[in-house]
Amino acid sequence: MSETAVRFTSGTLRRAAVIAAQFLVLFAALWALRNITKHLSYVLIPLFTALLLTAMLEPVVGWLTKRRWPRSLAVLTALVLGFVVVGGIVAFVVFSIIDSYDELRLRVLESIERVESWLAQGPFPRSGELLGRVQEWLGGNQGQVITQALTAFSTVGAFLVGLVIALVLFIMFLYAGPRLWAATLLPWRPSTRAVVDDAGRRAYRGVVLYVRVTALVALIDALGIGIGLAVVGVPLAVPLAALTFIGGFIPYIGAVVSGFLSVAVTLVSNGLVAALIILGVVLAVQQLEGQVLHPLLQGNFSNLHPAVVLVALVIGGAEGGIAGALFAVPVVAAVRGVVLAVAEHNAAREQREQRERAGPETEPDTEPEPGDTER
């Protein structure tokens, strides 16, 4: 059986050149978008954070407004509810730590004494010599230490400014979100306005689903680590589980910090063996979250394949760090909604044009609406 010979004609080469040029233009556009995003990160990060917070509380506002609540009262109620929930969790964690402060202080002192005794009898320098070397290093690198401290203060200041911007935008989006969206649709032509409206609503729906999935994954993490802490008998099991839930909303660093705190408190209060057990629990829960729960739930709720979610998280984390990992999946979900909305509207328009060309006698009784294949 002979194989069909492939002939490279001028037309084939021309089509290959056109496709290659299109790929080059696409990569150039992505490269420019990446640079612009990094350059405007001081505005885009608060904006995206405000959108995520809005997606978290907008269902509450929508539920209240459907029951004839005034928009301002519904927004105020949602804000109070959000602050009460978050403040309640923080207050519970703080008061639990205060209640267990005396016990933890005694355990910490005992652990410090054991460490000092081990340093004095082990192969390392004695504690006094070690402290002297630390002081000597600080004296010789005083300028570098001060520079790093000033950089840290500058970073904290930028973070606080971004947080204020995000909170202001968050309140504005909650209160005047429908009017802002209506004003965004005004410049478009009526035929294009429907496409933009449907695409924007689908993109926002994808962000809402992402927030719900993130909260569900954080809750599962908190339950898994909390149960492990309770079984081992750690004094601050419930507050540490609450911190794990809060840290679940911060990719990578939140899980690392909350897991480190759980292991450190267990080491101080219950000893090395219990700390190793909790370390195994934390690693198992985090692996379950990163490799199974997060990709699987994101794929089921957001209609994104787990492989797409993993690739988005890796690219977002590599390009934008914590912020990139936080916004990668909602951006992909939003882009998917926009692409599907535009494709369905184009398909519906082509079907209408074909029916108009074919004549009224072949026109079907019903006309498919854009978005029916996804709803």
Coordinates of C-alpha atoms in Angstrom, one line a residue:
M1 CA 0.0 0.0 0.0
S2 CA 1.7 3.2 -1.2
E3 CA 1.6 6.3 0.9
T4 CA 0.3 9.6 -0.6
A5 CA 3.2 11.9 -1.5
V6 CA 3.2 15.3 0.0
R7 CA 4.0 18.1 -2.5
F8 CA 5.3 21.4 -1.2
T9 CA 3.8 23.9 -3.7
S10 CA 3.9 27.6 -3.6
G11 CA 0.3 27.7 -2.2
T12 CA 1.3 25.3 0.7
L13 CA 4.3 27.4 1.6
R14 CA 2.3 30.5 1.4
R15 CA -0.3 29.1 3.9
A16 CA 2.4 27.9 6.2
A17 CA 4.0 31.3 6.2
V18 CA 0.6 32.9 7.0
I19 CA 0.1 30.5 9.9
A20 CA 3.6 31.1 11.2
A21 CA 3.1 34.9 11.0
Q22 CA -0.2 34.6 12.9
F23 CA 1.6 32.6 15.7
L24 CA 4.3 35.2 15.8
V25 CA 1.7 38.0 16.1
L26 CA -0.1 36.1 18.9
F27 CA 3.1 35.5 20.9
A28 CA 4.1 39.2 20.4
A29 CA 0.7 40.2 21.7
L30 CA 1.0 37.9 24.7
W31 CA 4.5 39.2 25.4
A32 CA 3.3 42.8 25.3
L33 CA 0.3 42.0 27.5
R34 CA 2.7 40.4 30.0
N35 CA 4.9 43.4 30.2
I36 CA 2.0 45.8 30.4
T37 CA 0.5 43.7 33.2
K38 CA 3.7 43.8 35.2
H39 CA 4.1 47.5 34.7
L40 CA 0.6 48.3 35.9
S41 CA 0.6 45.7 38.6
Y42 CA 0.1 48.4 41.3
V43 CA -3.3 49.1 39.8
L44 CA -4.3 45.7 38.4
I45 CA -3.7 43.7 41.6
P46 CA -6.0 45.9 43.7
L47 CA -8.5 45.8 40.9
F48 CA -8.5 42.0 40.6
T49 CA -8.6 41.7 44.4
A50 CA -11.7 43.9 44.5
L51 CA -13.3 41.8 41.8
L52 CA -12.7 38.6 43.8
L53 CA -14.1 40.2 46.9
T54 CA -17.1 41.4 45.0
A55 CA -17.7 37.9 43.6
M56 CA -17.6 36.6 47.1
L57 CA -20.3 39.0 48.5
E58 CA -22.3 39.8 45.3
P59 CA -24.6 36.7 45.7
V60 CA -25.6 38.0 49.2
V61 CA -26.4 41.5 47.8
G62 CA -28.3 40.0 44.9
W63 CA -30.3 37.7 47.2
L64 CA -31.3 40.7 49.3
T65 CA -32.1 43.0 46.4
K66 CA -34.4 40.3 44.9
R67 CA -36.4 40.5 48.2
R68 CA -36.9 44.3 47.6
W69 CA -34.1 45.5 49.9
P70 CA -32.7 48.9 48.9
R71 CA -29.3 48.5 47.2
S72 CA -27.5 50.6 49.8
L73 CA -29.0 48.6 52.7
A74 CA -28.2 45.3 51.0
V75 CA -24.5 46.3 50.4
L76 CA -24.2 47.5 54.0
T77 CA -25.6 44.3 55.3
A78 CA -23.3 42.2 53.1
L79 CA -20.3 44.3 54.3
V80 CA -21.3 43.9 57.9
L81 CA -21.8 40.2 57.5
G82 CA -18.4 39.8 55.8
F83 CA -16.6 41.8 58.5
V84 CA -18.4 39.9 61.2
V85 CA -17.4 36.5 59.8
V86 CA -13.8 37.5 59.1
G87 CA -13.5 39.5 62.3
G88 CA -15.1 36.6 64.3
I89 CA -12.6 34.1 63.0
V90 CA -9.6 36.4 63.7
A91 CA -11.0 37.3 67.2
F92 CA -11.5 33.6 67.9
V93 CA -7.9 32.8 66.9
V94 CA -6.5 35.7 68.9
F95 CA -8.5 34.9 72.1
S96 CA -7.7 31.2 71.9
I97 CA -4.0 32.0 71.7
I98 CA -4.3 34.4 74.7
D99 CA -6.2 31.8 76.7
S100 CA -3.4 29.2 76.0
Y101 CA -0.6 31.7 76.4
D102 CA 0.7 30.6 79.8
E103 CA 0.8 27.0 78.8
L104 CA 2.5 27.7 75.5
R105 CA 5.0 30.0 77.3
L106 CA 6.1 27.3 79.7
R107 CA 6.4 24.8 76.8
V108 CA 8.4 27.3 74.8
L109 CA 10.8 27.9 77.7
E110 CA 11.2 24.1 78.1
S111 CA 11.9 23.7 74.4
I112 CA 14.5 26.6 74.5
E113 CA 16.2 24.9 77.4
R114 CA 16.4 21.6 75.6
V115 CA 17.8 23.3 72.5
E116 CA 20.4 25.2 74.5
S117 CA 21.4 21.9 76.3
W118 CA 21.7 20.2 72.9
L119 CA 23.8 23.0 71.5
A120 CA 26.1 22.9 74.5
Q121 CA 26.6 19.1 74.3
G122 CA 26.5 18.7 70.5
P123 CA 29.0 19.2 67.8
F124 CA 28.0 22.8 67.2
P125 CA 29.6 25.8 68.9
R126 CA 28.3 26.7 72.3
S127 CA 25.4 29.0 72.6
G128 CA 27.5 31.9 73.8
E129 CA 29.9 31.6 70.9
L130 CA 27.0 31.2 68.4
L131 CA 25.4 34.4 69.8
G132 CA 28.7 36.2 69.5
R133 CA 29.1 35.2 65.9
V134 CA 25.6 36.4 65.1
Q135 CA 26.3 39.8 66.7
E136 CA 29.6 40.0 64.8
W137 CA 27.8 39.3 61.5
L138 CA 25.2 41.9 62.3
G139 CA 27.9 44.4 63.0
G140 CA 29.8 43.7 59.8
N141 CA 26.6 43.7 57.7
Q142 CA 24.8 46.6 59.3
G143 CA 24.3 48.5 56.1
Q144 CA 22.8 45.5 54.3
V145 CA 20.5 44.7 57.3
I146 CA 19.2 48.3 57.3
T147 CA 18.7 48.3 53.5
Q148 CA 16.7 45.1 53.8
A149 CA 14.6 46.5 56.6
L150 CA 13.8 49.7 54.6
T151 CA 12.9 47.5 51.6
A152 CA 10.6 45.5 53.8
F153 CA 8.9 48.7 55.2
S154 CA 8.5 50.0 51.6
T155 CA 6.9 46.7 50.6
V156 CA 4.5 46.8 53.6
G157 CA 3.6 50.4 52.7
A158 CA 2.9 49.5 49.1
F159 CA 0.8 46.6 50.3
L160 CA -1.3 48.8 52.6
V161 CA -1.8 51.3 49.8
G162 CA -3.0 48.5 47.5
L163 CA -5.2 47.2 50.2
V164 CA -6.9 50.5 50.6
I165 CA -7.4 50.9 46.9
A166 CA -8.9 47.3 46.7
L167 CA -11.3 48.0 49.6
V168 CA -12.5 51.3 48.0
L169 CA -13.0 49.6 44.6
F170 CA -14.7 46.6 46.4
I171 CA -17.3 48.9 48.0
M172 CA -17.9 50.8 44.7
F173 CA -18.3 47.6 42.8
L174 CA -20.8 46.2 45.3
Y175 CA -22.9 49.4 45.5
A176 CA -22.7 50.6 41.8
G177 CA -21.8 47.5 40.0
P178 CA -24.9 47.3 37.8
R179 CA -24.7 51.0 36.9
L180 CA -21.0 50.7 36.1
W181 CA -21.6 47.7 33.8
A182 CA -24.5 49.5 32.1
A183 CA -22.2 52.5 31.5
T184 CA -19.6 50.2 30.1
L185 CA -22.1 48.8 27.5
L186 CA -23.3 52.2 26.3
P187 CA -20.5 53.0 23.8
W188 CA -21.1 49.7 21.9
R189 CA -23.5 49.3 19.0
P190 CA -26.8 47.5 19.8
S191 CA -25.7 44.3 17.9
T192 CA -22.3 44.3 19.6
R193 CA -23.7 45.3 23.0
A194 CA -25.5 41.9 23.4
V195 CA -22.3 40.0 22.7
V196 CA -20.3 42.2 25.2
D197 CA -23.0 41.9 27.8
D198 CA -23.2 38.1 27.5
A199 CA -19.4 37.7 27.5
G200 CA -19.0 39.9 30.6
R201 CA -21.7 38.1 32.5
R202 CA -20.1 34.7 31.7
A203 CA -16.7 35.9 32.7
Y204 CA -18.0 37.2 36.0
R205 CA -19.9 33.9 36.6
G206 CA -16.6 32.1 36.1
V207 CA -14.9 34.3 38.8
V208 CA -17.8 33.6 41.2
L209 CA -17.4 29.9 40.7
Y210 CA -13.7 30.1 41.3
V211 CA -14.2 31.9 44.6
R212 CA -16.7 29.3 45.8
V213 CA -14.4 26.4 44.8
T214 CA -11.5 28.1 46.6
A215 CA -13.6 28.5 49.8
L216 CA -14.6 24.8 49.6
V217 CA -11.0 23.6 49.1
A218 CA -9.8 25.8 52.0
L219 CA -12.6 24.3 54.2
I220 CA -11.5 20.8 53.3
D221 CA -7.9 21.6 54.2
A222 CA -8.9 23.2 57.5
L223 CA -11.0 20.1 58.4
G224 CA -8.2 17.7 57.5
I225 CA -5.5 19.5 59.4
G226 CA -7.8 20.3 62.3
I227 CA -8.8 16.7 62.7
G228 CA -5.1 15.7 62.7
L229 CA -4.3 18.3 65.4
A230 CA -7.2 17.2 67.5
V231 CA -6.3 13.5 67.3
V232 CA -2.7 14.3 68.3
G233 CA -3.9 16.5 71.2
V234 CA -2.5 19.9 70.2
P235 CA -3.9 22.6 72.5
L236 CA -4.7 25.1 69.7
A237 CA -6.2 22.7 67.2
V238 CA -9.3 24.8 66.4
P239 CA -7.5 28.2 66.0
L240 CA -4.8 26.5 63.8
A241 CA -7.6 25.0 61.7
A242 CA -9.1 28.5 61.3
L243 CA -5.7 29.9 60.3
T244 CA -5.5 27.1 57.7
F245 CA -8.9 28.1 56.3
I246 CA -7.8 31.7 56.0
G247 CA -4.5 30.7 54.5
G248 CA -6.2 28.7 51.8
F249 CA -7.2 31.9 50.0
I250 CA -3.5 32.8 49.6
P251 CA -1.9 30.3 47.2
Y252 CA 1.4 28.7 48.2
I253 CA 2.4 31.0 51.0
G254 CA -0.8 30.6 52.9
A255 CA -0.5 26.9 53.0
V256 CA 3.2 27.0 53.9
V257 CA 2.7 29.5 56.7
S258 CA -0.3 27.8 58.2
G259 CA 1.4 24.4 58.0
F260 CA 4.6 25.7 59.5
L261 CA 2.6 27.2 62.4
S262 CA 0.8 23.9 63.0
V263 CA 4.1 21.9 63.1
A264 CA 5.8 24.6 65.3
V265 CA 3.0 24.7 67.9
T266 CA 2.9 20.9 67.9
L267 CA 6.7 20.7 68.4
V268 CA 6.5 23.1 71.3
S269 CA 3.5 21.6 73.0
N270 CA 3.6 17.9 72.2
G271 CA 7.2 17.1 71.3
L272 CA 9.1 15.9 68.3
V273 CA 7.2 12.7 67.5
A274 CA 3.9 14.5 67.4
A275 CA 5.4 17.3 65.3
L276 CA 6.6 14.7 62.8
I277 CA 3.1 13.2 62.7
I278 CA 1.5 16.6 62.1
L279 CA 4.1 17.4 59.4
G280 CA 3.0 14.2 57.6
V281 CA -0.6 15.2 57.9
V282 CA 0.1 18.7 56.6
L283 CA 2.1 17.4 53.6
A284 CA -0.6 14.8 52.8
V285 CA -3.4 17.4 52.9
Q286 CA -1.4 19.9 50.8
Q287 CA -0.6 17.2 48.2
L288 CA -4.2 16.2 48.2
E289 CA -5.3 19.8 47.7
G290 CA -2.7 20.6 45.0
Q291 CA -2.8 17.4 43.0
V292 CA -6.4 16.3 43.4
L293 CA -8.9 18.6 45.0
H294 CA -8.1 22.0 43.5
P295 CA -7.7 20.8 39.9
L296 CA -10.7 18.4 40.1
L297 CA -13.1 20.8 41.8
Q298 CA -12.0 23.7 39.5
G299 CA -12.6 21.5 36.5
N300 CA -16.0 20.3 37.6
F301 CA -17.4 23.7 38.8
S302 CA -15.7 25.9 36.3
N303 CA -15.9 23.5 33.3
L304 CA -12.1 23.7 33.1
H305 CA -10.0 20.6 32.6
P306 CA -7.7 19.8 35.5
A307 CA -4.7 19.9 33.2
V308 CA -5.7 23.5 32.2
V309 CA -6.0 24.5 35.8
L310 CA -2.5 23.0 36.7
V311 CA -0.9 24.7 33.7
A312 CA -2.6 28.0 34.6
L313 CA -1.4 27.8 38.2
V314 CA 2.2 27.0 37.1
I315 CA 2.4 29.8 34.6
G316 CA 0.7 32.3 36.9
G317 CA 3.0 31.4 39.8
A318 CA 6.1 31.6 37.6
E319 CA 5.2 34.9 36.0
G320 CA 3.5 36.7 38.7
G321 CA 4.4 35.0 42.0
I322 CA 1.6 34.8 44.6
A323 CA -0.6 37.3 42.8
G324 CA -0.2 35.4 39.5
A325 CA -1.1 32.1 41.1
L326 CA -4.1 33.8 42.8
F327 CA -5.5 35.3 39.6
A328 CA -4.5 32.7 37.1
V329 CA -7.5 30.4 37.3
P330 CA -10.2 33.1 37.5
V331 CA -8.6 34.8 34.5
V332 CA -8.6 31.6 32.5
A333 CA -12.3 31.0 33.5
A334 CA -13.2 34.5 32.5
V335 CA -11.4 34.2 29.2
R336 CA -13.2 30.9 28.5
G337 CA -16.6 32.5 29.2
V338 CA -15.8 35.4 26.8
V339 CA -14.6 33.1 24.0
L340 CA -17.7 30.8 24.3
A341 CA -20.1 33.7 24.4
V342 CA -18.5 35.3 21.2
A343 CA -18.4 32.0 19.4
E344 CA -22.1 31.2 20.2
H345 CA -23.2 34.6 19.1
N346 CA -21.3 34.3 15.9
A347 CA -22.8 30.8 15.3
A348 CA -26.3 32.2 15.9
R349 CA -25.7 35.1 13.5
E350 CA -24.5 32.7 10.8
Q351 CA -27.6 30.5 11.3
R352 CA -29.9 33.5 10.9
E353 CA -28.0 34.7 7.8
Q354 CA -28.3 31.2 6.3
R355 CA -32.1 31.0 7.0
E356 CA -32.5 34.5 5.4
R357 CA -30.7 33.4 2.3
A358 CA -32.6 30.1 2.1
G359 CA -36.0 31.8 2.3
P360 CA -38.9 31.9 4.8
E361 CA -40.2 28.5 3.8
T362 CA -37.2 26.7 5.4
E363 CA -37.2 28.8 8.5
P364 CA -37.5 26.6 11.7
D365 CA -40.1 27.3 14.3
T366 CA -37.6 28.0 17.1
E367 CA -34.3 29.8 17.1
P368 CA -31.5 28.7 19.4
E369 CA -30.4 31.5 21.7
P370 CA -26.7 32.2 22.4
G371 CA -25.5 30.5 25.5
D372 CA -27.9 27.5 25.3
T373 CA -25.1 25.0 24.9
E374 CA -23.5 26.2 28.2
R375 CA -26.4 26.9 30.5

